[in-house]
XYZ file of C-alpha atoms in Angstrom:
296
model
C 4.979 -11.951 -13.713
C 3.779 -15.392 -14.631
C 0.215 -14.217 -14.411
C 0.516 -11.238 -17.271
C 2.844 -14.084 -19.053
C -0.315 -16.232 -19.411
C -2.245 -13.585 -20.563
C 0.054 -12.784 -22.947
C 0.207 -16.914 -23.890
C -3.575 -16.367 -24.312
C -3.099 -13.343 -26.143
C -0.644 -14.613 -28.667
C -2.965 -17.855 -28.959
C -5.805 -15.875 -30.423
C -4.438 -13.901 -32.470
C -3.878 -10.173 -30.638
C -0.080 -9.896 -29.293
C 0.797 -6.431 -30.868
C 2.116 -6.359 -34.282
C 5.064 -4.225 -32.968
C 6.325 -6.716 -31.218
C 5.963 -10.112 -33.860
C 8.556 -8.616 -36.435
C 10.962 -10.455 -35.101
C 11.802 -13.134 -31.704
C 14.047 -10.495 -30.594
C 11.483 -7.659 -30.145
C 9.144 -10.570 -29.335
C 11.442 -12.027 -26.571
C 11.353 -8.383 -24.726
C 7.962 -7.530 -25.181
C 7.156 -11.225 -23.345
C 10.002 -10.638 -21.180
C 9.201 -7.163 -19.082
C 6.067 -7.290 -16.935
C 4.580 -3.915 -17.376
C 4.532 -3.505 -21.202
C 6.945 -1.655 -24.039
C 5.172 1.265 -25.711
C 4.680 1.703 -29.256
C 3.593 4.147 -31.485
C 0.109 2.941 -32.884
C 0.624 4.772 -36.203
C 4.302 3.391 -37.438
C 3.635 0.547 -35.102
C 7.343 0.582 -33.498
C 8.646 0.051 -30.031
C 9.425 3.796 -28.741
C 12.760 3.977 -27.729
C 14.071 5.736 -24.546
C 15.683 9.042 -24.007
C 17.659 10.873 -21.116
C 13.879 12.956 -21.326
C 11.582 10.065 -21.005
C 14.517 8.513 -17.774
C 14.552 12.202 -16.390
C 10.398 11.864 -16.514
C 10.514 8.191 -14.896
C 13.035 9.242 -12.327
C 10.671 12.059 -11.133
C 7.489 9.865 -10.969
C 9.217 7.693 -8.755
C 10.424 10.856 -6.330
C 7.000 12.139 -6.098
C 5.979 8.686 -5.376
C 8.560 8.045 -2.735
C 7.325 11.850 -1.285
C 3.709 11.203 -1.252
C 3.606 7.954 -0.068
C 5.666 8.859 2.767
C 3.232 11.401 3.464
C 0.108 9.315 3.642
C 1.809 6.566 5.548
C 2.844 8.672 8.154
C -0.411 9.794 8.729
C -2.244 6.229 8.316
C 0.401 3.821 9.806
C -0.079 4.961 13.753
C -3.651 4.563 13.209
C -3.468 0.711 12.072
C -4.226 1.783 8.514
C -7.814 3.403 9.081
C -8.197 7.515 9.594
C -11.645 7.015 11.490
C -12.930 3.913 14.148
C -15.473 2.148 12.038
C -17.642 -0.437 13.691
C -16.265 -3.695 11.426
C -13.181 -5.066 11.052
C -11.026 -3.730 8.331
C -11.159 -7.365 5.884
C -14.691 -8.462 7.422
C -18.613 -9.453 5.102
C -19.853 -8.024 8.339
C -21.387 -4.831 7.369
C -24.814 -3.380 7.027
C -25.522 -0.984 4.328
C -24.977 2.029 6.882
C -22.030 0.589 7.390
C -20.925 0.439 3.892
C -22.457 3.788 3.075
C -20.804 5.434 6.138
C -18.387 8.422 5.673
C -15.810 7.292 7.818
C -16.014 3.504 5.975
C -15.629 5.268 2.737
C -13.350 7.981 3.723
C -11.034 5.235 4.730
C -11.442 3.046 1.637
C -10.281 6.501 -0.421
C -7.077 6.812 1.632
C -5.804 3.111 1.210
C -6.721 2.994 -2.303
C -4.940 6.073 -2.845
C -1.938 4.847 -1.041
C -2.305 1.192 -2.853
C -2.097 3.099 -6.123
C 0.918 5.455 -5.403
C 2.591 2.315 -3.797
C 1.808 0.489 -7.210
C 3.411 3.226 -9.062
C 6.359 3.689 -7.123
C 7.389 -0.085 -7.664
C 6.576 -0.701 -11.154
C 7.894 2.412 -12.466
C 11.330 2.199 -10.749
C 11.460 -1.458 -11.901
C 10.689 -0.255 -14.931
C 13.347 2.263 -15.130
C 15.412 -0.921 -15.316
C 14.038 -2.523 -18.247
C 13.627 1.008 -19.949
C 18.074 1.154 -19.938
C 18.328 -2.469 -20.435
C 16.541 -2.999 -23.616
C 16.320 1.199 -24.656
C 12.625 1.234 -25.206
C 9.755 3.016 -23.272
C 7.538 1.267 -20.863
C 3.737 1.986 -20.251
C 3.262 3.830 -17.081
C 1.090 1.396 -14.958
C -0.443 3.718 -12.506
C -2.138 7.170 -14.319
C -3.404 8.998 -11.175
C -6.734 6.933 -11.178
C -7.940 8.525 -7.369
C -7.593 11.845 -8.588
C -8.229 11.840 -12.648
C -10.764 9.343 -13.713
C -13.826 10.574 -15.330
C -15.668 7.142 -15.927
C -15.740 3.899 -14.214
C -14.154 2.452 -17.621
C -11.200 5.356 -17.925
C -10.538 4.186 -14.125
C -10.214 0.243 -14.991
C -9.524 0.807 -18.618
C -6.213 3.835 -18.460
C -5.270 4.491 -15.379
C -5.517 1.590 -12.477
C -2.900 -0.951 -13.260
C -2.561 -0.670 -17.291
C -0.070 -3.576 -17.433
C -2.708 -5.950 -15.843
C -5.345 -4.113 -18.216
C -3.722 -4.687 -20.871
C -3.298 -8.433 -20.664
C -6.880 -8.843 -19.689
C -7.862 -6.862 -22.784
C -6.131 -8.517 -25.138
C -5.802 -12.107 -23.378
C -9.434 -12.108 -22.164
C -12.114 -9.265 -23.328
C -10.981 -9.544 -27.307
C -10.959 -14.008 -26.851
C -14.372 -13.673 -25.692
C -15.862 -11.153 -27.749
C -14.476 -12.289 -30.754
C -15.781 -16.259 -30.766
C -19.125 -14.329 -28.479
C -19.664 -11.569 -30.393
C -21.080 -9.555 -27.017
C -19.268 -6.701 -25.421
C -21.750 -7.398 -22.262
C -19.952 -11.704 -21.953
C -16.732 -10.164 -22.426
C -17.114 -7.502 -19.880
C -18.148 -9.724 -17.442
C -15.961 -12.689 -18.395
C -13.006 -9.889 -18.352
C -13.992 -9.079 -14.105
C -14.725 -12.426 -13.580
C -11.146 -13.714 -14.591
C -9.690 -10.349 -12.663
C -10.834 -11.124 -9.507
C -9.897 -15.012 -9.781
C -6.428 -13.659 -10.295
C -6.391 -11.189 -7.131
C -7.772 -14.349 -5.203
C -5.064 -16.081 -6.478
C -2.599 -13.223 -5.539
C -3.699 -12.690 -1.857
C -3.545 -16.343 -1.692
C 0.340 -16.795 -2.605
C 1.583 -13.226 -1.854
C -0.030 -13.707 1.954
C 0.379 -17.400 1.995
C 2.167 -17.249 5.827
C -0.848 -15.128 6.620
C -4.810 -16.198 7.573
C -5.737 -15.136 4.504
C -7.895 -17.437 2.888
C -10.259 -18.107 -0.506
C -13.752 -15.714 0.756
C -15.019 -14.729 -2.697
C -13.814 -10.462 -1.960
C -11.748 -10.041 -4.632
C -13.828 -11.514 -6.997
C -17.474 -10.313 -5.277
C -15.663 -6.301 -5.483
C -14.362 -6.996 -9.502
C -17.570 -8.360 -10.411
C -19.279 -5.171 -8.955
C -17.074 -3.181 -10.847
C -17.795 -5.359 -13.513
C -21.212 -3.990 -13.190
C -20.626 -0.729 -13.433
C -18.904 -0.918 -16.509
C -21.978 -2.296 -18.009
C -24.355 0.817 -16.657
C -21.863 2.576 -17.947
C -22.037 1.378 -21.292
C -26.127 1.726 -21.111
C -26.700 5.076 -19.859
C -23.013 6.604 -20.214
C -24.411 8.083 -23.280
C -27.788 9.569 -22.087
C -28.044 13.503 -22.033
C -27.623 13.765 -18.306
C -24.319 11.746 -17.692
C -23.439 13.477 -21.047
C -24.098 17.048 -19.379
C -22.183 16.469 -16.083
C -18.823 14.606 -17.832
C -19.238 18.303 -19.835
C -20.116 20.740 -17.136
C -19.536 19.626 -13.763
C -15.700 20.407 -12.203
C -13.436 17.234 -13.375
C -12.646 16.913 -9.631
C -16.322 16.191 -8.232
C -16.674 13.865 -11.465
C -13.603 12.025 -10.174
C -15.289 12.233 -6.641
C -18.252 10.570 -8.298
C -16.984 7.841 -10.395
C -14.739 6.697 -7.395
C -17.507 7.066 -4.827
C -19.578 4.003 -7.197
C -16.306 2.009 -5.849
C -15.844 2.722 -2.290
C -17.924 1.031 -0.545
C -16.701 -2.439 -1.465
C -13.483 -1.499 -1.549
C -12.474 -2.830 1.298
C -13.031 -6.179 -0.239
C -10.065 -5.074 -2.187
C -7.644 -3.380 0.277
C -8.389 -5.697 3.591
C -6.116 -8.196 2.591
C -3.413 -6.071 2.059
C -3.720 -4.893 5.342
C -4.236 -7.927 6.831
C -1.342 -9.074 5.119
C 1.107 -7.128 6.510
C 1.835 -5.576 2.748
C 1.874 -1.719 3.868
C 3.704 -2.562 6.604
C 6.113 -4.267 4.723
C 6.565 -1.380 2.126
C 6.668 1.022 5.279
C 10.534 -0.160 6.180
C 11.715 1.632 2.859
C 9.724 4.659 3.349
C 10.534 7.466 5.703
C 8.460 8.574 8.486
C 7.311 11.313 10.103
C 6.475 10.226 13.589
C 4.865 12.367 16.275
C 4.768 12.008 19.821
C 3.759 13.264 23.182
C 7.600 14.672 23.091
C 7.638 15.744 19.586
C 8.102 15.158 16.670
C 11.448 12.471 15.238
């Protein structure tokens, strides 16, 4: 909260807090107020209010949520978070490029990203459900099925992984920058840059009782991503990337844009392991637990 509240600070400093929301302090004071954004409609440029539809719609998100998470956990938790034995340690710089590029490194990176994001939806929607029948309008849905829908490395960071925190850097960081800059390439990589200082930042005071500690990950695997943005942005438009966004099978384009990811991830996801975060969230999921006797 305090972290998308200074973006928004930042925001409203230069210039770019949405119109829909400066009509009035009121509207103002909610917008500010809820973490993960009101929607508006960007043609009448008005909060959208909420409906026993859109809280029917919410309400199943977060069941499918509580469903699939439970699923994956129960698979991952009696494994200590990781499918397949890799050689490193799940939060260690201690990896060769086999290692990195290894199927079972990357297979594992897929599964807890997959279960980060579902976890990330679960909570922000059904804390948003909250603000959605306390102030009556709709909030953005934070988590759009990134792992399984992305077609670009900028759809993944830019629509679907985290919008709220998108959002904020958007308008709070990338438009700052690229307006007194006038480069979309400094405001890309100012945009990562400030990302990753904020997951440091995170890890450091969400895992503070933990031996977690200030190593550069989060912002080393941002500034990667970072990167890719940028390629994108120089070839993206070329007739071969062109040709396989148009003709190969959405799902092996998914495959491929998250693969560009993967390997680093675990820059990302190690400290949530390490910090006992899944196994935190696992006391308010159920389990399916199998033993020698059976299953319980």
């Amino acid at each position: 909260m305090p972290i998308i509240n200074s973006l928004r600070i930042t925001e409203a400093f230069y210039g770019f807090a949405p119109r829909s929301f400066t009509r009035n302090m009121k509207l103002y004071a909610m917008y500010f107020s809820c973490p993960f954004g009101l929607s508006y409609d960007p043609i009448k440029q008005e909060p959208m209010k909420s409906s026993m539809g859109y809280l029917s719609i919410q309400l199943k998100v977060i069941l499918r949520d509580f469903v699939s998470i439970s699923v994956i956990m129960s698979i991952l938790a009696p494994r200590g978070w990781e499918l397949f034995p890799v050689k490193h340690d799940i939060n260690s710089f201690d990896c060769s490029l086999q290692d990195l590029l290894s199927w079972r490194h990357l297979v594992n990176n897929y599964l807890v990203a997959v279960m980060l994001s579902i976890s990330l939806s679960q909570s922000t929607t059904s804390i948003s459900l909250l603000y959605n029948i306390l102030y009556g309008y709709q909030t953005y849905q934070v988590v759009l099925n990134p792992m399984l829908r992305s077609n670009s490395p900028s759809d993944f960071w830019g629509k679907r992984w985290n919008f709220a925190v998108h959002k904020g850097l958007k308008n709070g960081a990338y438009k700052p920058v690229r307006k007194y800059t006038k480069s979309r390439v400094l405001a890309v990589i100012a945009t990562f840059l400030v990302s990753g200082i904020i997951h440091e930042y995170v890890n450091l005071v969400l895992f503070f009782d933990r031996d977690i500690q200030f190593e550069w990950k989060q912002i080393l695997f941002f500034s990667w991503n970072g990167l890719l943005i940028l390629l994108e942005y120089a070839v993206g438009g070329t007739f071969l990337f062109q040709w396989m966004s148009k003709n190969l099978p959405s799902s092996l384009v998914t495959a491929m844009v998250v693969s560009t990811a993967l390997p680093l991830a675990h820059f990302f996801t190690g400290s949530w392991i390490k910090g006992g975060y899944f196994d935190a969230v696992m006391i308010a999921e159920p389990l399916i637990v199998c033993s020698s006797a059976g299953a319980t």
